[in-house]
Coordinates of C-alpha atoms in Angstrom, one line a residue:
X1 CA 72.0 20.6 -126.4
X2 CA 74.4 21.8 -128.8
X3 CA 74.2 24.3 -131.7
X4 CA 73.8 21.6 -134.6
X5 CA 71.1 19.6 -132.4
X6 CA 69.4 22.8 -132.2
X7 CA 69.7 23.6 -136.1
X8 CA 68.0 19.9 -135.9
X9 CA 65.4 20.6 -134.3
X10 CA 64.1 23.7 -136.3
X11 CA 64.7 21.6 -139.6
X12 CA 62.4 18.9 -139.0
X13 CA 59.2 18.6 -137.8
X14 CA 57.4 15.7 -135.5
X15 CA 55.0 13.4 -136.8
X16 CA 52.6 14.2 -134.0
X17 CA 49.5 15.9 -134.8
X18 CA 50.1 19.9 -136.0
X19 CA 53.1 20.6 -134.1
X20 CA 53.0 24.8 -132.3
X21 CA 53.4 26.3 -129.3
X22 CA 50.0 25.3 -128.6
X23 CA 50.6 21.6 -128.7
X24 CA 52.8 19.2 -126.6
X25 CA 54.4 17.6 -129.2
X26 CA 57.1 14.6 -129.6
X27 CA 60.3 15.7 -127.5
X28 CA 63.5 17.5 -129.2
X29 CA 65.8 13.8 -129.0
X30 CA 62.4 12.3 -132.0
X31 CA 63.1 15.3 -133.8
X32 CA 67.2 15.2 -133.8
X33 CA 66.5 11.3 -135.2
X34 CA 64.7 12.4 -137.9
X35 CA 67.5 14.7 -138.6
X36 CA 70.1 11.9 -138.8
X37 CA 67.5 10.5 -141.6
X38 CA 67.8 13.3 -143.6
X39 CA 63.8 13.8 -143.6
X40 CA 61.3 16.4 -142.5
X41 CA 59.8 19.6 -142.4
X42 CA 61.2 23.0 -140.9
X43 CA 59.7 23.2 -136.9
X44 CA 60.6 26.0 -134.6
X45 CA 62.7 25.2 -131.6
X46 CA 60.9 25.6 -128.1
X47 CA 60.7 24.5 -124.7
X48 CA 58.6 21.2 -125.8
X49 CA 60.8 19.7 -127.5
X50 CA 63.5 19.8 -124.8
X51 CA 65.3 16.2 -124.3
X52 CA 68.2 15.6 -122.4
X53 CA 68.8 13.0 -119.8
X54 CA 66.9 11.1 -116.9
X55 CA 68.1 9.7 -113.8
X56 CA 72.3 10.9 -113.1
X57 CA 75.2 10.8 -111.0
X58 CA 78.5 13.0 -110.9
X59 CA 81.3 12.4 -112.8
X60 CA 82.1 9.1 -114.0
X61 CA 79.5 7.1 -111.7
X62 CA 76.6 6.1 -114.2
X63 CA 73.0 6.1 -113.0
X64 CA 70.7 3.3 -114.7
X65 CA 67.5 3.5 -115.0
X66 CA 65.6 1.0 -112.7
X67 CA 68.6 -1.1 -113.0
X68 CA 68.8 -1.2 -116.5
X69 CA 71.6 -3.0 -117.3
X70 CA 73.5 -2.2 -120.9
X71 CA 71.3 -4.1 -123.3
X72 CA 69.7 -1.6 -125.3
X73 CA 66.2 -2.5 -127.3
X74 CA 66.8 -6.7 -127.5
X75 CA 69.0 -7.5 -124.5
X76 CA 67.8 -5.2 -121.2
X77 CA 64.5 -6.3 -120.6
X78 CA 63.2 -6.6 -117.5
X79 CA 59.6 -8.8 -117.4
X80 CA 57.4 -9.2 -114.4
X81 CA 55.4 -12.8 -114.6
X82 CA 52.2 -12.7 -116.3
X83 CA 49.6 -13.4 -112.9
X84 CA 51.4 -10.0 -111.6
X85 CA 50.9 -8.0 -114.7
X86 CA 48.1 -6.1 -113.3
X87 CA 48.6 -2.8 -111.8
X88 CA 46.5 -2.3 -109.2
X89 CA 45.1 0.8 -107.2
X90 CA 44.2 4.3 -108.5
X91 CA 46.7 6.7 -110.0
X92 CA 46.5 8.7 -106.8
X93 CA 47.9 5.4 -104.6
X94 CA 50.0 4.6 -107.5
X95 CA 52.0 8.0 -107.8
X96 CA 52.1 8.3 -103.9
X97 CA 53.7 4.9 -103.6
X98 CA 56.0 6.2 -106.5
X99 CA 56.9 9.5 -104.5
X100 CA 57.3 7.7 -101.2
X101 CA 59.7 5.6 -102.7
X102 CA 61.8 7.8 -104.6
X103 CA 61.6 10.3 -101.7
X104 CA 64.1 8.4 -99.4
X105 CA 66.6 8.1 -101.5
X106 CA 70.5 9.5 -101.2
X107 CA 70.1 13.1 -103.1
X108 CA 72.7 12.8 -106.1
X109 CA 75.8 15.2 -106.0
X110 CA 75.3 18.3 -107.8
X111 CA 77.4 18.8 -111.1
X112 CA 79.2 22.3 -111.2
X113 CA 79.9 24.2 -114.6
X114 CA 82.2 22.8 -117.2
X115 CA 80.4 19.0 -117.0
X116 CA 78.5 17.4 -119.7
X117 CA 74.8 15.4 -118.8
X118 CA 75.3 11.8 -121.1
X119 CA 72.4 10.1 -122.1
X120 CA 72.0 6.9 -123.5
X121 CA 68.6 5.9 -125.4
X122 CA 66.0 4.4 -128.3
X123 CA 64.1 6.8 -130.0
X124 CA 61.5 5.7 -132.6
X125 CA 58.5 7.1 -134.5
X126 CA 57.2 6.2 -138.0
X127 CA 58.2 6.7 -140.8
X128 CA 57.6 9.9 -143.2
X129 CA 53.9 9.5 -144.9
X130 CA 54.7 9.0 -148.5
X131 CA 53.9 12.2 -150.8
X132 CA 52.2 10.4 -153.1
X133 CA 48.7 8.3 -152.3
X134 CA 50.0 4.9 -154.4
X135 CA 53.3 5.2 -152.2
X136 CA 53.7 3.1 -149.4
X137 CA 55.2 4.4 -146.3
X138 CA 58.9 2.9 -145.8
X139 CA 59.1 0.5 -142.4
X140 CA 60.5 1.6 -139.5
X141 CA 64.6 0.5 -138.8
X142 CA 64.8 -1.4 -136.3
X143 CA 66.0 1.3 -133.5
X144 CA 69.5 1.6 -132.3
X145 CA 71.1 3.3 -129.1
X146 CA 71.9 6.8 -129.6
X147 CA 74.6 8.9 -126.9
X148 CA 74.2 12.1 -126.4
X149 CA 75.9 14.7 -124.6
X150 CA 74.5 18.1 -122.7
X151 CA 76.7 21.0 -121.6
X152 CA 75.5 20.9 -118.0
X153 CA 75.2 25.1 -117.2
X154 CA 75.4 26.6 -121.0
X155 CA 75.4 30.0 -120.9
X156 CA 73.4 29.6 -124.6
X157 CA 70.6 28.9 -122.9
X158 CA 70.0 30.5 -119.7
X159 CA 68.8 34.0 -119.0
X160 CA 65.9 33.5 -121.5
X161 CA 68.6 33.5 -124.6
X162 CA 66.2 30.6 -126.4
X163 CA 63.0 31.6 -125.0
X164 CA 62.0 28.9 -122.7
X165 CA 64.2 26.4 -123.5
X166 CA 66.7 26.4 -120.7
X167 CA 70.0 24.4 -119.7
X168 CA 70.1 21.6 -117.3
X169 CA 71.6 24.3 -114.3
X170 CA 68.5 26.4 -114.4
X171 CA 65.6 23.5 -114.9
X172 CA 67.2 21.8 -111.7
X173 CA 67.4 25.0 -109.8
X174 CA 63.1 25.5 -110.9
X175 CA 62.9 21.9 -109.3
X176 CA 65.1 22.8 -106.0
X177 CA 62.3 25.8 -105.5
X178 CA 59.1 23.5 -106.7
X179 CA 56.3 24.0 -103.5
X180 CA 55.0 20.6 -101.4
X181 CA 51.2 21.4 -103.0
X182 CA 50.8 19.2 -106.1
X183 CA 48.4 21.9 -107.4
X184 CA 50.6 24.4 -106.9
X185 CA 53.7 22.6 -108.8
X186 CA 51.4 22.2 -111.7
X187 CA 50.4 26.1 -111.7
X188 CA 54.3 26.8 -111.3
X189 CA 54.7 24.2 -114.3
X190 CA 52.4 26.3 -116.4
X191 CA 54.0 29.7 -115.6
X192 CA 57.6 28.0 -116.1
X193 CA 56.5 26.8 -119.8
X194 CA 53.3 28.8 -121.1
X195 CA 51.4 27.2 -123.9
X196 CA 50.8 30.5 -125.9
X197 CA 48.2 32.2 -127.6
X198 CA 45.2 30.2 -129.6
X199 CA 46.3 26.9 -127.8
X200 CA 43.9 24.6 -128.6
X201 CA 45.3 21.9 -126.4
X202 CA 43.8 21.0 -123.2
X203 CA 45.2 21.8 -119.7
X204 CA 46.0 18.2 -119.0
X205 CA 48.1 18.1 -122.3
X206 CA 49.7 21.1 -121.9
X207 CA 50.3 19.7 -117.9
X208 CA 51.6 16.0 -119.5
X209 CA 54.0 17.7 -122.1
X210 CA 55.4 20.1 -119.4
X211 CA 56.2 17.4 -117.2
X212 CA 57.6 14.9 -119.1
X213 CA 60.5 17.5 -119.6
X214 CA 61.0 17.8 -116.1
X215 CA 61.3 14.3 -115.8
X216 CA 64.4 14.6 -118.1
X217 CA 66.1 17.0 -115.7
X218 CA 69.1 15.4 -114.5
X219 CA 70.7 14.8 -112.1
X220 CA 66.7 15.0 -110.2
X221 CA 67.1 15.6 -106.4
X222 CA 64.8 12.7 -105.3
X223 CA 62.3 15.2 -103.3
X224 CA 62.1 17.0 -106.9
X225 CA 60.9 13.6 -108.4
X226 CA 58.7 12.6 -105.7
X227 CA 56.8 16.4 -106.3
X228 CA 56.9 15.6 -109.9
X229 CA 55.4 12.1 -109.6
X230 CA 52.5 13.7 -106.7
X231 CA 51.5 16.5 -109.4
X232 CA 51.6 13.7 -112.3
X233 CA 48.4 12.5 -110.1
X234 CA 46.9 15.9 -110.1
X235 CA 47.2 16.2 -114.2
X236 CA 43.5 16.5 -115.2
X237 CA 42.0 13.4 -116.4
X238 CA 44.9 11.6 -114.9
X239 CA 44.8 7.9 -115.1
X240 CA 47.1 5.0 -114.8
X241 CA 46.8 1.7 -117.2
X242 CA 45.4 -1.2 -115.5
X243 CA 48.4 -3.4 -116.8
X244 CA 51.6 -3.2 -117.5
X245 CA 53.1 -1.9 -120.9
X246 CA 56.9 -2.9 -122.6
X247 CA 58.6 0.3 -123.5
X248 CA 60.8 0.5 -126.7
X249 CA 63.7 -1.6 -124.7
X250 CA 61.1 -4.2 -124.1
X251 CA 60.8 -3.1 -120.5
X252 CA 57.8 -3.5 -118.0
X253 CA 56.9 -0.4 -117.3
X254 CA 54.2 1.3 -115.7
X255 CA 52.2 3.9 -118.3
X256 CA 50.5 6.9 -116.5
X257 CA 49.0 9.2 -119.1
X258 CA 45.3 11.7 -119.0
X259 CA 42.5 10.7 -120.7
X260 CA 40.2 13.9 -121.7
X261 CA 36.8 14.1 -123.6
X262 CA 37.7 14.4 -127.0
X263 CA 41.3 14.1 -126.7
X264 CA 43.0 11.8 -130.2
X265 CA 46.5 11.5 -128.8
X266 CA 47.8 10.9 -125.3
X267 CA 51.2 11.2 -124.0
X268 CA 52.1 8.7 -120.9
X269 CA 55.0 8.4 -118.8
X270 CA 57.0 5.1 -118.1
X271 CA 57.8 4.0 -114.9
X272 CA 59.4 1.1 -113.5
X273 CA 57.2 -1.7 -111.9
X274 CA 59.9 -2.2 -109.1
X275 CA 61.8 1.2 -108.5
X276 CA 59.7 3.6 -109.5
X277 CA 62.0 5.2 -111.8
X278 CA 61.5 7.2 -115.0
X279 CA 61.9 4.9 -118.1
X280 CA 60.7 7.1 -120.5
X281 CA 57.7 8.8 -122.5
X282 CA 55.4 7.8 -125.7
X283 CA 52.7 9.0 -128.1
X284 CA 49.9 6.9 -128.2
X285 CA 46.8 7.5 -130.1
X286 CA 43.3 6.5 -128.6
X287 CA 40.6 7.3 -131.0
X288 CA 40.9 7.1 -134.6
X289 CA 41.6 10.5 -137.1
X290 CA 43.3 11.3 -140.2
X291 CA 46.5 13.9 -140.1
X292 CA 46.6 16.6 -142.3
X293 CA 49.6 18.5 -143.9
X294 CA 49.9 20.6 -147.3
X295 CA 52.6 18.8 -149.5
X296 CA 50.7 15.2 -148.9
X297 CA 47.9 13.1 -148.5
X298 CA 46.2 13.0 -145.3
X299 CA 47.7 10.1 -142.7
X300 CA 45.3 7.8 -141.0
X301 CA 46.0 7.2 -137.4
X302 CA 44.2 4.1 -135.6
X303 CA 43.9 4.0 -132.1
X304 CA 46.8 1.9 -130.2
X305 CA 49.1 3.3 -132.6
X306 CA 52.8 4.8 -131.3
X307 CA 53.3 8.2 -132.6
X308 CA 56.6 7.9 -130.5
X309 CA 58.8 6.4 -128.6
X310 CA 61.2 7.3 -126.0
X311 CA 63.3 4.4 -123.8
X312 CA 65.9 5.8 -121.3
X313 CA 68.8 3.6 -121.3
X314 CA 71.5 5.0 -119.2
X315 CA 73.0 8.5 -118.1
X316 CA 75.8 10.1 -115.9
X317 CA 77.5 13.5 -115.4
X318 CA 81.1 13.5 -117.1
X319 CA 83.9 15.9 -117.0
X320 CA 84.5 15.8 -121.0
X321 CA 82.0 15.7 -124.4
X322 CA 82.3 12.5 -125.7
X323 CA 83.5 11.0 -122.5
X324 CA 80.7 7.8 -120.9
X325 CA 80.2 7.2 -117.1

Protein backbone atom coordinates (compact mmCIF):
# COMPACT_ATOMS: atom_id res chain seq x y z
CA UNK A 1 0.00 0.00 0.00
CA UNK A 2 1.44 3.14 -1.17
CA UNK A 3 1.00 6.77 -0.09
CA UNK A 4 -1.56 7.77 -2.96
CA UNK A 5 -3.65 4.39 -2.42
CA UNK A 6 -3.71 5.50 1.07
CA UNK A 7 -4.91 9.19 0.19
CA UNK A 8 -7.56 6.81 -1.76
CA UNK A 9 -8.77 5.34 0.71
CA UNK A 10 -9.57 8.29 3.05
CA UNK A 11 -11.27 10.14 -0.01
CA UNK A 12 -13.91 7.83 -0.69
CA UNK A 13 -16.15 5.91 1.10
CA UNK A 14 -17.69 2.18 0.61
CA UNK A 15 -21.08 1.69 -0.41
CA UNK A 16 -21.56 -0.79 2.42
CA UNK A 17 -23.91 0.09 5.02
CA UNK A 18 -22.45 3.26 7.51
CA UNK A 19 -18.93 2.61 7.17
CA UNK A 20 -16.70 3.25 11.04
CA UNK A 21 -14.61 1.52 13.09
CA UNK A 22 -17.52 -0.20 14.31
CA UNK A 23 -18.32 -1.90 11.03
CA UNK A 24 -16.53 -4.43 8.74
CA UNK A 25 -16.88 -2.69 5.78
CA UNK A 26 -15.87 -3.40 1.94
CA UNK A 27 -11.92 -3.90 1.80
CA UNK A 28 -9.29 -0.93 1.02
CA UNK A 29 -8.67 -2.51 -2.99
CA UNK A 30 -13.32 -1.40 -3.44
CA UNK A 31 -12.41 1.75 -2.04
CA UNK A 32 -9.04 2.53 -4.30
CA UNK A 33 -11.61 1.60 -7.44
CA UNK A 34 -13.89 3.99 -6.64
CA UNK A 35 -10.96 6.34 -6.51
CA UNK A 36 -9.92 5.65 -10.12
CA UNK A 37 -13.76 6.80 -10.83
CA UNK A 38 -13.33 9.85 -9.54
CA UNK A 39 -16.51 9.31 -7.03
CA UNK A 40 -17.16 9.20 -3.38
CA UNK A 41 -17.20 10.45 0.05
CA UNK A 42 -14.15 11.17 2.39
CA UNK A 43 -13.62 7.66 4.75
CA UNK A 44 -10.95 7.34 7.27
CA UNK A 45 -8.24 4.83 6.57
CA UNK A 46 -8.12 1.73 9.09
CA UNK A 47 -7.20 -1.73 9.56
CA UNK A 48 -10.66 -2.91 7.64
CA UNK A 49 -10.11 -1.74 4.72
CA UNK A 50 -6.62 -3.46 4.35
CA UNK A 51 -6.27 -5.28 0.80
CA UNK A 52 -3.30 -6.61 -0.55
CA UNK A 53 -2.61 -9.98 -2.04
CA UNK A 54 -3.64 -13.76 -1.46
CA UNK A 55 -1.86 -16.80 -2.10
CA UNK A 56 2.32 -15.98 -3.14
CA UNK A 57 5.63 -17.19 -3.99
CA UNK A 58 9.18 -15.52 -3.94
CA UNK A 59 10.51 -13.66 -6.51
CA UNK A 60 9.44 -14.08 -9.89
CA UNK A 61 7.58 -17.56 -9.38
CA UNK A 62 3.73 -16.64 -9.45
CA UNK A 63 1.23 -18.37 -7.16
CA UNK A 64 -2.41 -18.75 -8.77
CA UNK A 65 -5.15 -19.08 -7.12
CA UNK A 66 -6.62 -22.70 -7.22
CA UNK A 67 -5.05 -22.91 -10.54
CA UNK A 68 -6.39 -19.94 -11.97
CA UNK A 69 -5.06 -19.64 -15.06
CA UNK A 70 -4.68 -15.84 -16.65
CA UNK A 71 -8.17 -15.18 -17.86
CA UNK A 72 -9.47 -12.60 -15.79
CA UNK A 73 -13.57 -12.10 -15.38
CA UNK A 74 -14.66 -13.92 -19.09
CA UNK A 75 -11.87 -16.36 -19.72
CA UNK A 76 -10.67 -18.20 -16.18
CA UNK A 77 -13.51 -19.97 -15.12
CA UNK A 78 -13.42 -23.01 -13.66
CA UNK A 79 -17.13 -24.95 -13.41
CA UNK A 80 -17.91 -28.07 -11.58
CA UNK A 81 -20.92 -30.18 -13.45
CA UNK A 82 -24.24 -29.32 -12.24
CA UNK A 83 -25.23 -33.02 -10.31
CA UNK A 84 -21.91 -31.99 -8.12
CA UNK A 85 -22.99 -28.52 -7.33
CA UNK A 86 -23.95 -29.35 -3.97
CA UNK A 87 -21.73 -28.80 -1.10
CA UNK A 88 -22.21 -31.16 1.24
CA UNK A 89 -21.40 -31.54 5.07
CA UNK A 90 -21.48 -28.86 7.90
CA UNK A 91 -19.08 -25.91 7.99
CA UNK A 92 -17.26 -27.57 10.72
CA UNK A 93 -16.36 -30.80 8.18
CA UNK A 94 -16.06 -28.38 5.43
CA UNK A 95 -13.32 -26.00 7.03
CA UNK A 96 -11.47 -29.15 8.50
CA UNK A 97 -11.32 -30.72 5.11
CA UNK A 98 -10.04 -27.19 3.97
CA UNK A 99 -7.33 -26.98 6.77
CA UNK A 100 -6.24 -30.63 6.31
CA UNK A 101 -5.65 -29.98 2.86
CA UNK A 102 -3.88 -26.79 2.82
CA UNK A 103 -1.93 -27.97 5.85
CA UNK A 104 0.40 -30.37 3.97
CA UNK A 105 1.53 -28.19 1.65
CA UNK A 106 5.41 -27.01 0.88
CA UNK A 107 5.56 -23.73 3.20
CA UNK A 108 6.39 -20.81 0.57
CA UNK A 109 9.82 -19.06 0.88
CA UNK A 110 9.79 -16.03 2.89
CA UNK A 111 10.29 -12.57 1.13
CA UNK A 112 13.00 -10.39 2.88
CA UNK A 113 12.91 -6.40 2.85
CA UNK A 114 13.17 -4.47 -0.34
CA UNK A 115 10.39 -6.92 -2.30
CA UNK A 116 7.15 -5.86 -3.54
CA UNK A 117 3.71 -8.37 -2.88
CA UNK A 118 1.83 -8.18 -6.78
CA UNK A 119 -1.66 -8.78 -6.89
CA UNK A 120 -3.76 -9.29 -9.68
CA UNK A 121 -7.75 -8.92 -9.35
CA UNK A 122 -11.60 -7.79 -10.25
CA UNK A 123 -13.04 -5.58 -7.96
CA UNK A 124 -16.75 -4.46 -8.39
CA UNK A 125 -19.50 -2.75 -6.33
CA UNK A 126 -22.41 -0.55 -7.62
CA UNK A 127 -22.55 2.25 -8.76
CA UNK A 128 -22.91 5.77 -6.69
CA UNK A 129 -26.80 6.19 -5.76
CA UNK A 130 -27.86 9.14 -7.76
CA UNK A 131 -28.32 12.54 -5.61
CA UNK A 132 -31.39 13.20 -7.04
CA UNK A 133 -34.74 10.72 -6.51
CA UNK A 134 -35.74 11.09 -10.65
CA UNK A 135 -31.94 10.08 -11.30
CA UNK A 136 -31.23 6.73 -12.13
CA UNK A 137 -28.24 5.01 -10.87
CA UNK A 138 -25.46 4.69 -13.80
CA UNK A 139 -24.67 0.62 -14.55
CA UNK A 140 -21.89 -0.98 -13.42
CA UNK A 141 -18.67 -1.23 -16.17
CA UNK A 142 -18.07 -4.27 -16.94
CA UNK A 143 -14.92 -5.03 -14.46
CA UNK A 144 -11.43 -5.19 -15.61
CA UNK A 145 -8.15 -6.60 -13.97
CA UNK A 146 -6.44 -4.28 -11.87
CA UNK A 147 -2.30 -4.89 -10.63
CA UNK A 148 -1.19 -3.77 -7.80
CA UNK A 149 1.86 -3.68 -6.04
CA UNK A 150 2.76 -3.80 -1.99
CA UNK A 151 6.13 -2.84 -0.43
CA UNK A 152 6.59 -6.12 1.34
CA UNK A 153 8.19 -4.69 5.07
CA UNK A 154 7.30 -0.79 4.82
CA UNK A 155 8.58 0.91 7.53
CA UNK A 156 5.22 3.38 6.90
CA UNK A 157 3.35 1.03 8.40
CA UNK A 158 4.83 -1.00 11.13
CA UNK A 159 5.39 -0.02 14.73
CA UNK A 160 1.76 1.21 14.99
CA UNK A 161 2.69 4.39 12.48
CA UNK A 162 -1.18 3.96 10.84
CA UNK A 163 -2.89 2.57 13.72
CA UNK A 164 -3.68 -0.88 12.90
CA UNK A 165 -3.12 -1.04 9.54
CA UNK A 166 0.10 -2.90 9.27
CA UNK A 167 2.59 -4.10 6.30
CA UNK A 168 2.71 -7.47 4.95
CA UNK A 169 6.11 -8.31 7.30
CA UNK A 170 4.23 -7.78 10.50
CA UNK A 171 0.62 -9.42 9.60
CA UNK A 172 2.70 -12.64 8.48
CA UNK A 173 4.81 -12.62 11.58
CA UNK A 174 0.93 -12.28 13.77
CA UNK A 175 0.17 -15.50 11.65
CA UNK A 176 3.65 -17.31 12.40
CA UNK A 177 2.66 -16.83 16.33
CA UNK A 178 -1.26 -17.61 15.81
CA UNK A 179 -2.11 -20.62 18.68
CA UNK A 180 -3.54 -24.37 17.54
CA UNK A 181 -7.08 -23.41 19.53
CA UNK A 182 -9.55 -21.98 16.98
CA UNK A 183 -11.06 -20.00 19.86
CA UNK A 184 -8.13 -18.72 20.86
CA UNK A 185 -7.03 -17.44 17.19
CA UNK A 186 -10.31 -15.64 17.02
CA UNK A 187 -9.76 -13.90 20.60
CA UNK A 188 -6.07 -13.07 19.21
CA UNK A 189 -7.91 -11.74 15.99
CA UNK A 190 -9.95 -9.45 18.05
CA UNK A 191 -7.10 -8.04 20.21
CA UNK A 192 -4.88 -7.82 16.82
CA UNK A 193 -7.78 -5.50 15.19
CA UNK A 194 -10.31 -4.07 17.90
CA UNK A 195 -13.59 -2.90 16.70
CA UNK A 196 -13.78 0.36 18.93
CA UNK A 197 -16.02 2.03 21.00
CA UNK A 198 -20.10 2.16 20.22
CA UNK A 199 -19.58 -0.83 17.72
CA UNK A 200 -22.83 -1.81 16.90
CA UNK A 201 -21.71 -4.72 14.84
CA UNK A 202 -21.90 -8.20 16.10
CA UNK A 203 -18.91 -10.41 17.16
CA UNK A 204 -19.29 -12.65 14.20
CA UNK A 205 -18.97 -9.56 11.87
CA UNK A 206 -16.47 -8.01 13.47
CA UNK A 207 -14.69 -11.98 13.52
CA UNK A 208 -15.63 -12.18 9.36
CA UNK A 209 -14.19 -8.74 8.53
CA UNK A 210 -10.95 -9.50 10.64
CA UNK A 211 -10.34 -12.49 8.89
CA UNK A 212 -10.94 -11.88 5.55
CA UNK A 213 -7.77 -9.60 5.92
CA UNK A 214 -5.76 -12.18 7.10
CA UNK A 215 -6.66 -14.22 4.31
CA UNK A 216 -4.95 -11.52 2.19
CA UNK A 217 -1.60 -11.97 3.95
CA UNK A 218 0.70 -13.18 1.56
CA UNK A 219 2.86 -15.12 1.14
CA UNK A 220 0.41 -17.47 3.96
CA UNK A 221 2.58 -20.23 5.62
CA UNK A 222 0.08 -23.14 4.93
CA UNK A 223 -0.26 -23.98 8.83
CA UNK A 224 -1.28 -20.12 9.08
CA UNK A 225 -4.16 -20.83 6.51
CA UNK A 226 -5.16 -24.04 7.83
CA UNK A 227 -5.68 -22.02 11.59
CA UNK A 228 -7.38 -19.37 9.67
CA UNK A 229 -9.77 -21.75 7.80
CA UNK A 230 -10.40 -23.89 11.56
CA UNK A 231 -11.35 -20.47 13.32
CA UNK A 232 -13.49 -19.39 10.01
CA UNK A 233 -15.62 -22.53 11.55
CA UNK A 234 -15.69 -21.11 15.01
CA UNK A 235 -17.00 -17.49 13.68
CA UNK A 236 -20.41 -17.24 15.46
CA UNK A 237 -23.25 -18.05 13.39
CA UNK A 238 -20.91 -19.71 10.96
CA UNK A 239 -22.43 -21.38 8.03
CA UNK A 240 -21.44 -22.68 4.73
CA UNK A 241 -23.93 -22.38 1.46
CA UNK A 242 -25.35 -25.57 0.48
CA UNK A 243 -24.22 -24.99 -3.18
CA UNK A 244 -21.81 -23.68 -4.95
CA UNK A 245 -21.47 -19.79 -5.89
CA UNK A 246 -19.47 -18.17 -9.21
CA UNK A 247 -17.20 -15.41 -7.93
CA UNK A 248 -16.71 -12.22 -10.03
CA UNK A 249 -14.21 -14.31 -12.51
CA UNK A 250 -17.01 -16.66 -12.96
CA UNK A 251 -15.41 -19.21 -10.66
CA UNK A 252 -16.96 -22.12 -8.63
CA UNK A 253 -16.36 -21.31 -5.44
CA UNK A 254 -17.20 -22.28 -2.15
CA UNK A 255 -19.03 -19.24 0.04
CA UNK A 256 -18.56 -19.57 3.88
CA UNK A 257 -20.19 -16.54 5.51
CA UNK A 258 -22.26 -16.11 9.41
CA UNK A 259 -25.66 -15.76 9.54
CA UNK A 260 -26.86 -13.77 12.82
CA UNK A 261 -30.37 -12.75 14.16
CA UNK A 262 -30.97 -9.53 12.72
CA UNK A 263 -27.95 -9.31 10.69
CA UNK A 264 -28.85 -7.15 6.80
CA UNK A 265 -25.45 -7.77 5.21
CA UNK A 266 -23.16 -10.79 5.33
CA UNK A 267 -19.65 -10.97 4.20
CA UNK A 268 -18.53 -14.63 2.92
CA UNK A 269 -15.32 -16.02 1.95
CA UNK A 270 -14.58 -17.80 -1.45
CA UNK A 271 -12.92 -20.92 -1.62
CA UNK A 272 -12.09 -23.17 -4.24
CA UNK A 273 -14.25 -26.44 -4.73
CA UNK A 274 -11.00 -28.48 -5.56
CA UNK A 275 -7.92 -26.86 -3.73
CA UNK A 276 -9.22 -25.29 -1.07
CA UNK A 277 -7.70 -22.01 -1.85
CA UNK A 278 -8.71 -18.44 -1.12
CA UNK A 279 -10.58 -16.90 -4.18
CA UNK A 280 -11.76 -13.99 -2.65
CA UNK A 281 -14.45 -12.15 -0.47
CA UNK A 282 -18.08 -10.45 -1.20
CA UNK A 283 -20.95 -8.41 0.36
CA UNK A 284 -24.03 -9.83 0.12
CA UNK A 285 -27.20 -8.64 1.54
CA UNK A 286 -29.86 -11.14 3.11
CA UNK A 287 -32.77 -9.24 4.27
CA UNK A 288 -34.20 -6.25 2.72
CA UNK A 289 -33.38 -2.33 4.13
CA UNK A 290 -32.97 1.04 2.82
CA UNK A 291 -29.34 2.90 3.26
CA UNK A 292 -29.23 6.18 4.48
CA UNK A 293 -26.76 9.11 3.92
CA UNK A 294 -27.17 13.08 4.23
CA UNK A 295 -26.49 14.55 0.65
CA UNK A 296 -29.12 11.79 -0.99
CA UNK A 297 -32.01 9.85 -1.07
CA UNK A 298 -32.10 6.72 0.83
CA UNK A 299 -30.87 3.44 -1.29
CA UNK A 300 -32.94 0.36 -1.21
CA UNK A 301 -31.10 -2.87 -0.83
CA UNK A 302 -32.94 -6.24 -1.71
CA UNK A 303 -31.76 -9.27 -0.41
CA UNK A 304 -29.27 -11.39 -2.90
CA UNK A 305 -27.83 -8.23 -3.83
CA UNK A 306 -23.69 -7.81 -4.12
CA UNK A 307 -22.59 -4.89 -2.16
CA UNK A 308 -19.09 -6.15 -3.38
CA UNK A 309 -17.03 -8.00 -5.07
CA UNK A 310 -13.59 -9.23 -4.64
CA UNK A 311 -11.98 -12.08 -7.22
CA UNK A 312 -8.20 -12.99 -6.63
CA UNK A 313 -6.64 -13.51 -9.82
CA UNK A 314 -3.00 -14.01 -9.38
CA UNK A 315 -0.08 -12.80 -7.08
CA UNK A 316 3.75 -13.34 -6.54
CA UNK A 317 6.68 -11.65 -4.56
CA UNK A 318 8.94 -9.54 -6.99
CA UNK A 319 12.13 -7.77 -6.58
CA UNK A 320 10.93 -4.34 -8.30
CA UNK A 321 7.40 -2.14 -8.30
CA UNK A 322 5.92 -2.55 -11.43
CA UNK A 323 7.76 -5.76 -12.15
CA UNK A 324 4.91 -9.30 -12.56
CA UNK A 325 5.93 -12.88 -11.55
Amino acid sequence: MNVDEMKDVREFRAGAPKPDRARLAAGRDRLSSAAGRGRGRKLRADWRLAAVGAAAALTAVAVLASGLGGGGHSGAERTVPAATRTVPGSVKELLERAASTVERADPPPTPHAGQWVYEKKLSASPEEWPKSAAAQPEPEPEPEPQEHWARYADPRFENGKEGDDRSMRERLRFLDELPDDPAAVLKKVRAYYPSGKGNPESEGEHDMGALSVLFKSQPIPPQALAKLYRALAAVPGAEVTDHLVRDLAGRDAIAVGNDEKGQKVRREILIDPHTYQYLGDRLIVVKDYKDSFDDVPDRPWKAGDLIFQNALLATGVVDHKGDRP
